Coordinates of C-alpha atoms in Angstrom, one line a residue:
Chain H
X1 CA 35.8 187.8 64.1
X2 CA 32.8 189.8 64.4
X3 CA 29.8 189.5 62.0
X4 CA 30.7 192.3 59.9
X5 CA 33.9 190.6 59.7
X6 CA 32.5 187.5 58.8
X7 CA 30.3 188.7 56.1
X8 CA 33.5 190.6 54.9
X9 CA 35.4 187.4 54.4
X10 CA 32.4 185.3 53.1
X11 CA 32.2 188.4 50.4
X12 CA 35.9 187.8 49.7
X13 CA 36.2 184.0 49.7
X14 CA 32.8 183.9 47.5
X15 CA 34.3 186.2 45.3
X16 CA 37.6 184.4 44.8
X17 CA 35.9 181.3 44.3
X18 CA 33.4 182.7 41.4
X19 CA 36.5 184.4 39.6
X20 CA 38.4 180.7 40.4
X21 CA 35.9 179.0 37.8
X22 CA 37.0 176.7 35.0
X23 CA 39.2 178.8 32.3
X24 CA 36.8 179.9 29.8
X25 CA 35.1 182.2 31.5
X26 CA 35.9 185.9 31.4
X27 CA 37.6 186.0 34.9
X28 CA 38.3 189.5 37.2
X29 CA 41.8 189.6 38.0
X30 CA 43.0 189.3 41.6
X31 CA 45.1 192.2 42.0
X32 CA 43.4 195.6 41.3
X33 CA 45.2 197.5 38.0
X34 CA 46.0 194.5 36.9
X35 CA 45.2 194.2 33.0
X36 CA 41.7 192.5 32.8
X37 CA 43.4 190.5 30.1
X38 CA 46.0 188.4 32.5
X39 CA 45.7 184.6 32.5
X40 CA 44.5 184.2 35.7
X41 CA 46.2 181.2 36.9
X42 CA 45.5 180.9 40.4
X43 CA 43.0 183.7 42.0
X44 CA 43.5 182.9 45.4
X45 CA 47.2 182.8 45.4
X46 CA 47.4 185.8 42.5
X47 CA 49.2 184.0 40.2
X48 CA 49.0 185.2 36.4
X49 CA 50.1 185.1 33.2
X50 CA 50.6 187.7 30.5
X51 CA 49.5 186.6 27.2
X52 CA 51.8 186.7 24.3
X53 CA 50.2 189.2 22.2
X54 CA 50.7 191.8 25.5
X55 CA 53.9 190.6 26.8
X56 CA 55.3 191.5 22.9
X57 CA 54.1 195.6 22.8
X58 CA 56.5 196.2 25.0
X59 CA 60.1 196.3 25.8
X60 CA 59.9 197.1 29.8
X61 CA 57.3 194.6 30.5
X62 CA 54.7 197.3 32.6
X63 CA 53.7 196.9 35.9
X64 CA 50.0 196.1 34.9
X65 CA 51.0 193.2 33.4
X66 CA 54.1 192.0 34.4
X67 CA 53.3 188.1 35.7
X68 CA 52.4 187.4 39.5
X69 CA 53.5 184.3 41.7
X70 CA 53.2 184.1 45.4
X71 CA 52.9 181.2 46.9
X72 CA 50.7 181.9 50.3
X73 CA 47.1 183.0 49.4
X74 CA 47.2 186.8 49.5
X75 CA 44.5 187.0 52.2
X76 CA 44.8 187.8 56.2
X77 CA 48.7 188.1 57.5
X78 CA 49.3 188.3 53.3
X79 CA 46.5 190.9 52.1
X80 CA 49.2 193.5 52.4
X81 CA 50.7 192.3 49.2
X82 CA 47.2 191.9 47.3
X83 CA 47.4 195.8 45.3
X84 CA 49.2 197.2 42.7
X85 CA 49.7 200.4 44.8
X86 CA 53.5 200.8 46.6
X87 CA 54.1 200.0 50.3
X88 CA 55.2 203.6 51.7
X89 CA 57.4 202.6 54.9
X90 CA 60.5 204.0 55.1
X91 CA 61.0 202.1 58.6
X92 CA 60.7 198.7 57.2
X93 CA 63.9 197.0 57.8
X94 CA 66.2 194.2 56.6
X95 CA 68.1 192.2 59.0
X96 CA 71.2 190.7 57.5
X97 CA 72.4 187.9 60.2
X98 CA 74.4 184.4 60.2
X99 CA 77.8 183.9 60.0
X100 CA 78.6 187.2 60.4
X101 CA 81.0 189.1 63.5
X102 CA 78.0 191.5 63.2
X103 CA 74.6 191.2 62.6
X104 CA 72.8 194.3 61.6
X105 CA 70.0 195.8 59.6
X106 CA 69.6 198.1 57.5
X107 CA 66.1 200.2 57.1
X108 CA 64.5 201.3 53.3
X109 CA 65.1 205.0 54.4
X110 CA 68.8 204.3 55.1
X111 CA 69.0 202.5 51.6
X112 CA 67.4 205.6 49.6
X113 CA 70.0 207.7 50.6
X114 CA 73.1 205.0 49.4
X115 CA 74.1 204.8 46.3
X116 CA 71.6 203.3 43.8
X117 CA 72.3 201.0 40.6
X118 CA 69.9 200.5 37.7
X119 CA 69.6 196.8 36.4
X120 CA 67.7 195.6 33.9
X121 CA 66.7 191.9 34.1
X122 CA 64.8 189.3 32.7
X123 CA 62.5 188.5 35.2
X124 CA 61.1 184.9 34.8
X125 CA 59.6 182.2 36.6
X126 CA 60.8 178.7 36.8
X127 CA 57.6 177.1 36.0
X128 CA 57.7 179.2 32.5
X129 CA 56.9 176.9 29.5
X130 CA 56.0 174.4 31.9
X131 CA 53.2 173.7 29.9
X132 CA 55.4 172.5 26.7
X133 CA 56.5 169.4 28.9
X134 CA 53.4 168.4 27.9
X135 CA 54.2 167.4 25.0
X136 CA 56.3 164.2 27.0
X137 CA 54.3 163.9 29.9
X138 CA 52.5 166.7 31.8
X139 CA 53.9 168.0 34.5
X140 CA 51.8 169.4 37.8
X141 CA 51.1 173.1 38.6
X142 CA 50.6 176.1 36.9
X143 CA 50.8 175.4 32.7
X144 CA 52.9 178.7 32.1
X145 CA 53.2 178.9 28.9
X146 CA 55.2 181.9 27.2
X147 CA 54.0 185.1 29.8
X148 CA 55.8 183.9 33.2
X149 CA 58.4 186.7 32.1
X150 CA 59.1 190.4 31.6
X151 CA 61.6 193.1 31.2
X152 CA 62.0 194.4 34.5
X153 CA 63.9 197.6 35.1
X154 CA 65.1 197.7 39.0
X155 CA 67.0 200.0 40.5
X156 CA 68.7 199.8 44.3
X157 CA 71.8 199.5 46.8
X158 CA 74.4 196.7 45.9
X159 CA 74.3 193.3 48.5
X160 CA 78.0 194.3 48.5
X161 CA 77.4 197.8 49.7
X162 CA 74.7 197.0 52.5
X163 CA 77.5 194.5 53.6
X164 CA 80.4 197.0 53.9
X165 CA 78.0 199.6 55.2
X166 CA 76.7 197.5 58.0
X167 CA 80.2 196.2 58.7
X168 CA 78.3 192.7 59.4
X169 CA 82.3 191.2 58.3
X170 CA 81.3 187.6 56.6
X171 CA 83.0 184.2 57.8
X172 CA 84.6 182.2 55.9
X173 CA 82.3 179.3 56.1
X174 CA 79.7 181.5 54.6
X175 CA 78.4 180.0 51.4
X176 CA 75.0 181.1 51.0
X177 CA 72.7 183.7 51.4
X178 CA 69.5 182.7 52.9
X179 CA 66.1 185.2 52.2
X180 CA 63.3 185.8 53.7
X181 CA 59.9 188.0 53.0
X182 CA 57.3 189.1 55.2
X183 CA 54.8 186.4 53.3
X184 CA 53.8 183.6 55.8
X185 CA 52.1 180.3 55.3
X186 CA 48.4 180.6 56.7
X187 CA 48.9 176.9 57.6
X188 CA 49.9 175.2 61.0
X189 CA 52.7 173.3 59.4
X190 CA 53.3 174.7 56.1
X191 CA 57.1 176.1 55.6
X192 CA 58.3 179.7 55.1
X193 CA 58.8 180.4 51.7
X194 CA 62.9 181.0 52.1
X195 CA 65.3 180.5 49.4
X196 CA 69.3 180.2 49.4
X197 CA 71.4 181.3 46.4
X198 CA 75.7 180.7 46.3
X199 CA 77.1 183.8 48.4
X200 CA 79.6 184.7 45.9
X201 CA 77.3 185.0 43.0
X202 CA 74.6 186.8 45.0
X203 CA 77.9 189.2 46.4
X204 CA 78.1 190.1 42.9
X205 CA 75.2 190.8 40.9
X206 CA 72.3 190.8 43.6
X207 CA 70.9 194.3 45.0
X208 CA 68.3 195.4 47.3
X209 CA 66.1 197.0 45.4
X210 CA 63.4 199.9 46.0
X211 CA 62.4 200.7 42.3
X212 CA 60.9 198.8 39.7
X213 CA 60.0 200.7 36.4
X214 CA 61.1 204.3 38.2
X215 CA 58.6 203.8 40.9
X216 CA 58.2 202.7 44.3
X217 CA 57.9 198.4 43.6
X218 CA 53.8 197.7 43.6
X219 CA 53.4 195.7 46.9
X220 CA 52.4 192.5 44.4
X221 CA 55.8 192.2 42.7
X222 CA 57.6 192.8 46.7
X223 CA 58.3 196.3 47.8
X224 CA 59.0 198.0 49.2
X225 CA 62.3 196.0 49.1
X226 CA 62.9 193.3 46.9
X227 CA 66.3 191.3 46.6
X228 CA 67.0 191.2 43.0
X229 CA 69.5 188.8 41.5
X230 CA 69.4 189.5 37.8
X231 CA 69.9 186.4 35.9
X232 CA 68.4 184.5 38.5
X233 CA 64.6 182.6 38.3
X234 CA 62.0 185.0 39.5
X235 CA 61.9 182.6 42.5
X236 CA 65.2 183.2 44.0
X237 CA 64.1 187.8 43.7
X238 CA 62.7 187.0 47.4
X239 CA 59.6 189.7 47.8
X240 CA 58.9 191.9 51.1
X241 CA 62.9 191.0 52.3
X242 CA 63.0 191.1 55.9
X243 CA 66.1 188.9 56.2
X244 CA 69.5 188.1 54.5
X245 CA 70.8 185.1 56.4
X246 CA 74.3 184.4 55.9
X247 CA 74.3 180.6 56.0
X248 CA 77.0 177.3 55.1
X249 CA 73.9 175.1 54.0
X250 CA 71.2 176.2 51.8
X251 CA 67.6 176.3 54.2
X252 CA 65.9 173.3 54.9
X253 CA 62.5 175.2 53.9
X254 CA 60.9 172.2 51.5
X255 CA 60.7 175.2 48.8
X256 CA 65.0 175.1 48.3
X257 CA 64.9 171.6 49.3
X258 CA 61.4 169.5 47.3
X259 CA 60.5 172.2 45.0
X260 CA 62.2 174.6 42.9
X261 CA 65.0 172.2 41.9
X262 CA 66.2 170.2 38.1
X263 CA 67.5 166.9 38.6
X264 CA 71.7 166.3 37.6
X265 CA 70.7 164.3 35.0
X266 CA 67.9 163.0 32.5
X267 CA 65.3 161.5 34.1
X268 CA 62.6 159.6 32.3
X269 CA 58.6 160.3 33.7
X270 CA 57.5 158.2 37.1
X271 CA 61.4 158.0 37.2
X272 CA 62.0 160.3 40.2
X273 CA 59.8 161.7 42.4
X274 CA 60.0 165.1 43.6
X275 CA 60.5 163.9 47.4
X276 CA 63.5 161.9 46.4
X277 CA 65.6 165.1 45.5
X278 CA 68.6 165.2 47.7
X279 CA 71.4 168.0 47.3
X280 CA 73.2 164.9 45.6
X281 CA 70.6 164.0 43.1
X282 CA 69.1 167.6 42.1
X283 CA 70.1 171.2 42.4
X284 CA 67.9 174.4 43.1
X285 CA 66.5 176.8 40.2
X286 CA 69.0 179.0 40.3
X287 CA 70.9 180.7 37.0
X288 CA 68.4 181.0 34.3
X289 CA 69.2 179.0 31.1
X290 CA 69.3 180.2 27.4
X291 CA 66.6 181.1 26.3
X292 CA 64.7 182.3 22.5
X293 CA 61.0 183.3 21.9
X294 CA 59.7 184.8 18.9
X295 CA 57.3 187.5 19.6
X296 CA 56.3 188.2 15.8
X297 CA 54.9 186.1 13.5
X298 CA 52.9 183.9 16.6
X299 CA 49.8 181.6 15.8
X300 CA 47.5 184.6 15.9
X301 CA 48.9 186.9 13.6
X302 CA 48.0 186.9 10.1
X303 CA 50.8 186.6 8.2
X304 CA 51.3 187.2 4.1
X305 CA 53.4 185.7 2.1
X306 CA 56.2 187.6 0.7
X307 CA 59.1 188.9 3.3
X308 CA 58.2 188.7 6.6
X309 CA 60.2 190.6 9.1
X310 CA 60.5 187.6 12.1
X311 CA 61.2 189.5 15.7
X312 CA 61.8 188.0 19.3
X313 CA 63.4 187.7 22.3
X314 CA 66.4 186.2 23.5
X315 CA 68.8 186.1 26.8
X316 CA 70.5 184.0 29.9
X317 CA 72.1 184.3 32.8
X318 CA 73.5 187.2 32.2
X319 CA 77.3 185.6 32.6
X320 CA 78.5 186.1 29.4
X321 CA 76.4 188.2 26.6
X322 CA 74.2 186.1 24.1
X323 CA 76.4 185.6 21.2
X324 CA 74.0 184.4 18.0
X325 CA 70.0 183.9 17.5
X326 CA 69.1 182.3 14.3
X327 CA 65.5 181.1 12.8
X328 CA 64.5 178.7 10.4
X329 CA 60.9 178.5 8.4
X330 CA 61.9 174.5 7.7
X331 CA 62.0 172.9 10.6
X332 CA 65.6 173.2 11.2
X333 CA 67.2 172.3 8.0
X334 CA 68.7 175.6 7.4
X335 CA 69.3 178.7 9.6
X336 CA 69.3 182.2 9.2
X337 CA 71.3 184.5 11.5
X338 CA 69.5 187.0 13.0
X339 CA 70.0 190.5 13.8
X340 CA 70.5 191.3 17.4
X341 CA 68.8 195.0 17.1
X342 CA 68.9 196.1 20.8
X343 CA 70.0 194.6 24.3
X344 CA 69.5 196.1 27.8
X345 CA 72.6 195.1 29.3
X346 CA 74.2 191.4 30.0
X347 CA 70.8 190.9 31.9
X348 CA 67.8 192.1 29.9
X349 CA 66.2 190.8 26.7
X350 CA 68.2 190.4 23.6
X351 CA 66.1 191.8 20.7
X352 CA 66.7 190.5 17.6
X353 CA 64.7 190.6 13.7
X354 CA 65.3 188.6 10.5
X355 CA 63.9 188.8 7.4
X356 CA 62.2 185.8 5.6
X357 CA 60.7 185.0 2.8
X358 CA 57.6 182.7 3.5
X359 CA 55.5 180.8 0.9
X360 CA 52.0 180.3 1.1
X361 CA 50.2 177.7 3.5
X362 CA 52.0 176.0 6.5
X363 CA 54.9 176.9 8.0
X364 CA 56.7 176.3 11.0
X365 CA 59.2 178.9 12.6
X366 CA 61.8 178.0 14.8
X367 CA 64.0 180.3 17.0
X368 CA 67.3 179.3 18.8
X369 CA 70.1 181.5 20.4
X370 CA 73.5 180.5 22.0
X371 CA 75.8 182.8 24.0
X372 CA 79.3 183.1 23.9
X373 CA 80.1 179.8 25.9
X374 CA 78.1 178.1 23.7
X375 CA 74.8 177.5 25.8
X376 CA 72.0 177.4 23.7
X377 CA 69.0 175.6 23.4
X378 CA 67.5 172.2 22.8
X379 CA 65.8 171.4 19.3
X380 CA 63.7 169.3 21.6
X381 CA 62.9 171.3 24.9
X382 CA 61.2 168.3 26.2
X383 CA 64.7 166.6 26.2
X384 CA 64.8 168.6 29.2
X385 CA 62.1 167.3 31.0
X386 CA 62.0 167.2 34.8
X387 CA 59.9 166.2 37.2
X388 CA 58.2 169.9 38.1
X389 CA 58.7 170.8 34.7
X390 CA 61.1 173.8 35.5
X391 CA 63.6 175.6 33.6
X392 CA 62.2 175.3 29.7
X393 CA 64.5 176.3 27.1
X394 CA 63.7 174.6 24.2
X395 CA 64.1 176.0 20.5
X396 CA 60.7 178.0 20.0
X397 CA 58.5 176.7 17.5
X398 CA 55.5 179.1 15.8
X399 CA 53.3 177.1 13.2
X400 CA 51.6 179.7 11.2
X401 CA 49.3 179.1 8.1
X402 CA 50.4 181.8 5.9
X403 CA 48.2 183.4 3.3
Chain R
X1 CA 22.4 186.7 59.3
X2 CA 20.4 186.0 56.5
X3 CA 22.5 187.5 54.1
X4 CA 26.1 185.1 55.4
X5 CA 23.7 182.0 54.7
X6 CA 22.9 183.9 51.1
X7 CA 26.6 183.8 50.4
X8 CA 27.8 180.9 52.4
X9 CA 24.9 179.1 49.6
X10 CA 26.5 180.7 47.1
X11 CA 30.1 180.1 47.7
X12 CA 29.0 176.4 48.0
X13 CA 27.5 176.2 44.9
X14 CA 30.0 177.8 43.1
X15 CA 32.6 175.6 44.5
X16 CA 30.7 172.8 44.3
X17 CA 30.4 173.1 39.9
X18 CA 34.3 172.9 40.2
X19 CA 35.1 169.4 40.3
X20 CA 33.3 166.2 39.1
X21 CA 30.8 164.2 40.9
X22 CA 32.6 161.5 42.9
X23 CA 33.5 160.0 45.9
X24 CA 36.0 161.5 47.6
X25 CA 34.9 165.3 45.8
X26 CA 33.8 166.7 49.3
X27 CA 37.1 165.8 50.8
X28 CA 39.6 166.8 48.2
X29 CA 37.8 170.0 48.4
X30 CA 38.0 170.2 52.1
X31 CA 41.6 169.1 52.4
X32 CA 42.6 171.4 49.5
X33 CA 40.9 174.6 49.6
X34 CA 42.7 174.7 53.3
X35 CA 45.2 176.4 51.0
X36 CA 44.5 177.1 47.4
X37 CA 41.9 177.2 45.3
X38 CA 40.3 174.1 43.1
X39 CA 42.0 175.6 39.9
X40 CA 45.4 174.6 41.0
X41 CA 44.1 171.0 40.7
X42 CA 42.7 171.2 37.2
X43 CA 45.3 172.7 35.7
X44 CA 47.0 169.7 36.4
X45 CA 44.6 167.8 35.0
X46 CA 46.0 164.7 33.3
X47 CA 48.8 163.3 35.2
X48 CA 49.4 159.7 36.0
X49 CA 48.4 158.3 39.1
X50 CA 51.8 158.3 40.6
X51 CA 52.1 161.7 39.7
X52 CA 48.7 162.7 42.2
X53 CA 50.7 160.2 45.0
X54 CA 54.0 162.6 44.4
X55 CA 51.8 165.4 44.6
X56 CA 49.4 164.7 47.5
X57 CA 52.4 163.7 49.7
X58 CA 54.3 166.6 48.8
X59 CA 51.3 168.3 50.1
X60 CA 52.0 167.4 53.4
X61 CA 55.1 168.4 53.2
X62 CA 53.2 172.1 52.7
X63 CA 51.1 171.6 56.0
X64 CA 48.5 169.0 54.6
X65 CA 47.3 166.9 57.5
X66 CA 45.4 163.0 56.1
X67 CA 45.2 160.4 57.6
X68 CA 46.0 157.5 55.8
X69 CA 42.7 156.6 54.6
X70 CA 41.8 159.9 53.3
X71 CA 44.8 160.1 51.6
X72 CA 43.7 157.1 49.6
X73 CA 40.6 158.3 48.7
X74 CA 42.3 161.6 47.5
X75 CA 44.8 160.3 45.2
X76 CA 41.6 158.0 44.0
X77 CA 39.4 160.7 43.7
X78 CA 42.5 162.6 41.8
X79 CA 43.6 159.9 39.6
X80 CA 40.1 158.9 38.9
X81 CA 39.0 162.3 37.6
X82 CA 41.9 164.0 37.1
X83 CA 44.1 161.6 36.0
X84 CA 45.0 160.7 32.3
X85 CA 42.4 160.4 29.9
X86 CA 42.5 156.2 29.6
X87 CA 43.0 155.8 33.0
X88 CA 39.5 158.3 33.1
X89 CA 37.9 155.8 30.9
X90 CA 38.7 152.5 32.4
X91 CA 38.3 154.1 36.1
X92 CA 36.4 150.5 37.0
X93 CA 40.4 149.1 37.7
X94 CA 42.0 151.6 39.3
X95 CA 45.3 150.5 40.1

């Protein structure tokens, strides 16, 4: 490193640790175009939150403020994913290897002239609502609360086309799909941030896609090929896809195997540490459970009494549609059915409206939406409590002080 | 020359209003920042102590490389200042 170099990174690293300061200060975000007003969760690793009163104008979440997570700091061998702006390479390739007779690989130029689906998915991180664990006992890392999630439009090749058109011919032992981006750990030791998902789910709904929004994917949310599995946690989309590793056993990396993963059963705090989940014990984040937020009336809002037209959010996995949402306004003793208004697709949120009549002075709304196998959610999300505090679901609760 | 020791001050003292006076500050901050920032550690603020343990070793799982006694003073340093708010206060018996 020379000393222009040098002073360079000293710029950078004193800049990222002014913006990292304690969370009421006004902070720049890390990714340039982002909105100023992310929650800037991490500014070394770009990870952020939108708030509420964003994420809500909005049904495609935009690209300036759809929610970031990466989990190697986006500097040296990582800067390239540090910009809003798209990665132009039509070279870039994706090997698909494993149990296969043929390994292959397919380039981005070779996929743009296949045909193309367009998905719309939830796209969400584990870690969202982390926060209301709290509430229980709080849980370590990032305190997501509602913003870890948008409406994403994608648009790409199916994993089942890429497959036929490489000829690549699957064993029979395959059982998972293994990914890999170009993002590398800066550390000596530190493991590749890889991720497995069951082969014949991915078979059928994943694709590799090249659009997000009906542009080239911004380098920050993993073009310029991303592997999209709609109805899948954010973490399992595997940015910058270099690799598709047709595997028997999930990876070993400590991120399929220590992080990312729920426990089989209920498990009280200081019960079961992270490092004790086995394959036996615990299973990976993988197919995102039912889920309900209300986007209108929130805590913010001032809200008259009289009829007050209650809106939100709801969806799942996307394996069967999302059947009912229904609010109350007290605490659960009654329901009303809402109004699903609009969907996306088995994939994308549900939007839904109801009309209540609210008194004056304290209220609490609740929201809660099943499918049509019945999954819904808990009246008490912290019922769900896990050690990492993944996979919230609980009923939604607003308290508003009406007027 | 002048100007890297202007902001190699300056990144020091910004880093260094992060986290609370303590022992064991300067080496959480050495072992940590190897990777992310200080942030990720106060936003977990307020778990137990066995929590910081689960978390420090899963850390060296991610690359982190202690010996034994700095991984001690760590989770001390972590549980002491970061840890829940009675086990803040009566910080003279750490467990």
């Amino acid at each position: 490193m020379d000393r222009r170099d040098f002073l360079k990174a000293s710029l950078f690293y004193a800049a990222l640790f002014t913006f990292g300061r304690g969370p009421a200060r006004a902070e720049a975000v890390p990714i340039p175009g982002k909105d100023p007003r992310m929650i800037v969760h991490s500014p070394r690793f770009a990870v952020m939150e939108t708030p509420l009163e964003l994420l809500r104008k909005y049904e495609i979440t935009p690209k300036e403020i759809l929610f970031t997570r990466n989990h190697f700091p986006i500097v040296g061998p990582n800067s390239f994913m540090a910009t809003l702006s798209p990665i132009i390479d039509d070279s870039w390739s994706v090997r698909v290897t494993g149990l296969v007779e043929r390994p292959g690989k397919i380039t981005v130029g070779e996929l743009k002239k296949m045909d193309m689906v367009e998905i719309t998915c939830v796209l969400q991180c584990s870690g969202n609502g982390r926060a209301f664990y709290a509430k229980k006992a709080k849980t370590p890392g990032t305190q997501w609360k509602y913003g870890g999630m948008g409406n994403v439009r994608w648009k790409g090749v199916r994993l089942s086309d890429v497959l036929d058109y490489l000829s690549v011919k699957p064993s029979r032992f395959v059982r998972f799909i293994t990914a890999d981006g170009k993002d590398r750990p800066l550390i000596r030791r530190g493991p590749d941030f890889v991720h497995s998902v069951p082969f014949h789910d991915a078979v059928r709904r994943a694709i590799l896609a090249v659009e997000m929004n009906g542009e080239p994917i911004p380098a920050v949310h993993g073009g310029p090929v991303r592997l999209v599995i709609p109805g899948y946690y954010g973490t399992m989309n595997i940015k910058w896809l270099t690799e598709i590793c047709l595997t028997h056993v999930e990876t070993p990396s400590k991120f399929q195997q220590k992080a990312y993963r729920v426990p089989l059963f209920p498990v009280k705090p200081g019960e079961l540490s992270p490092r004790q989940f086995t394959p036996k014990n615990s299973r990976p984040n993988w197919r995102m459970r039912t889920k309900s937020v209300i986007f209108f009336p929130r805590e913010f809002d001032r809200v008259k009494s009289g009829n007050v037209k209650v809106r939100g959010v709801a969806f799942n996995d996307g394996t069967v549609p999302i059947r009912e949402v229904y609010v109350s306004a007290d605490r659960g003793n009654s329901w009303l059915r809402a109004k699903i208004v609009k969907d996306y697709g088995p994939y994308g949120w549900y939007f839904w409206e109801a009309d209540l009549r609210l008194r004056k002075g304290k209220v609490e709304l609740l929201s809660r939406a099943i499918d049509d196998w019945g999954r819904g959610q808990p009246l008490d999300g912290t019922s769900r409590w896990n050690p990492k505090g993944y996979e919230w679901n609980g009923v939604d609760r607003v308290e508003l002080e009406v007027v | 020359m002048g100007a890297a020791v202007l902001i190699l001050f300056l990144f020091s003292a910004v880093s260094a209003g992060e986290l609370p006076q303590g022992k064991g500050k300067c080496l959480v901050e050495r072992k940590c920042q190897a990777c992310h920032g200080l942030k990720n550690l106060i936003e977990s603020k307020g778990i137990s102590r066995k929590e910081w343990e689960d978390v420090v070793e899963e850390m060296k799982d991610y690359g982190l490389e202690v010996t034994e006694k700095e991984e001690k003073e760590i989770v001390d340093y972590l549980s002491k200042y970061l840890g829940p708010e009675k086990e803040r206060a009566g910080s003279s018996n750490p467990r």
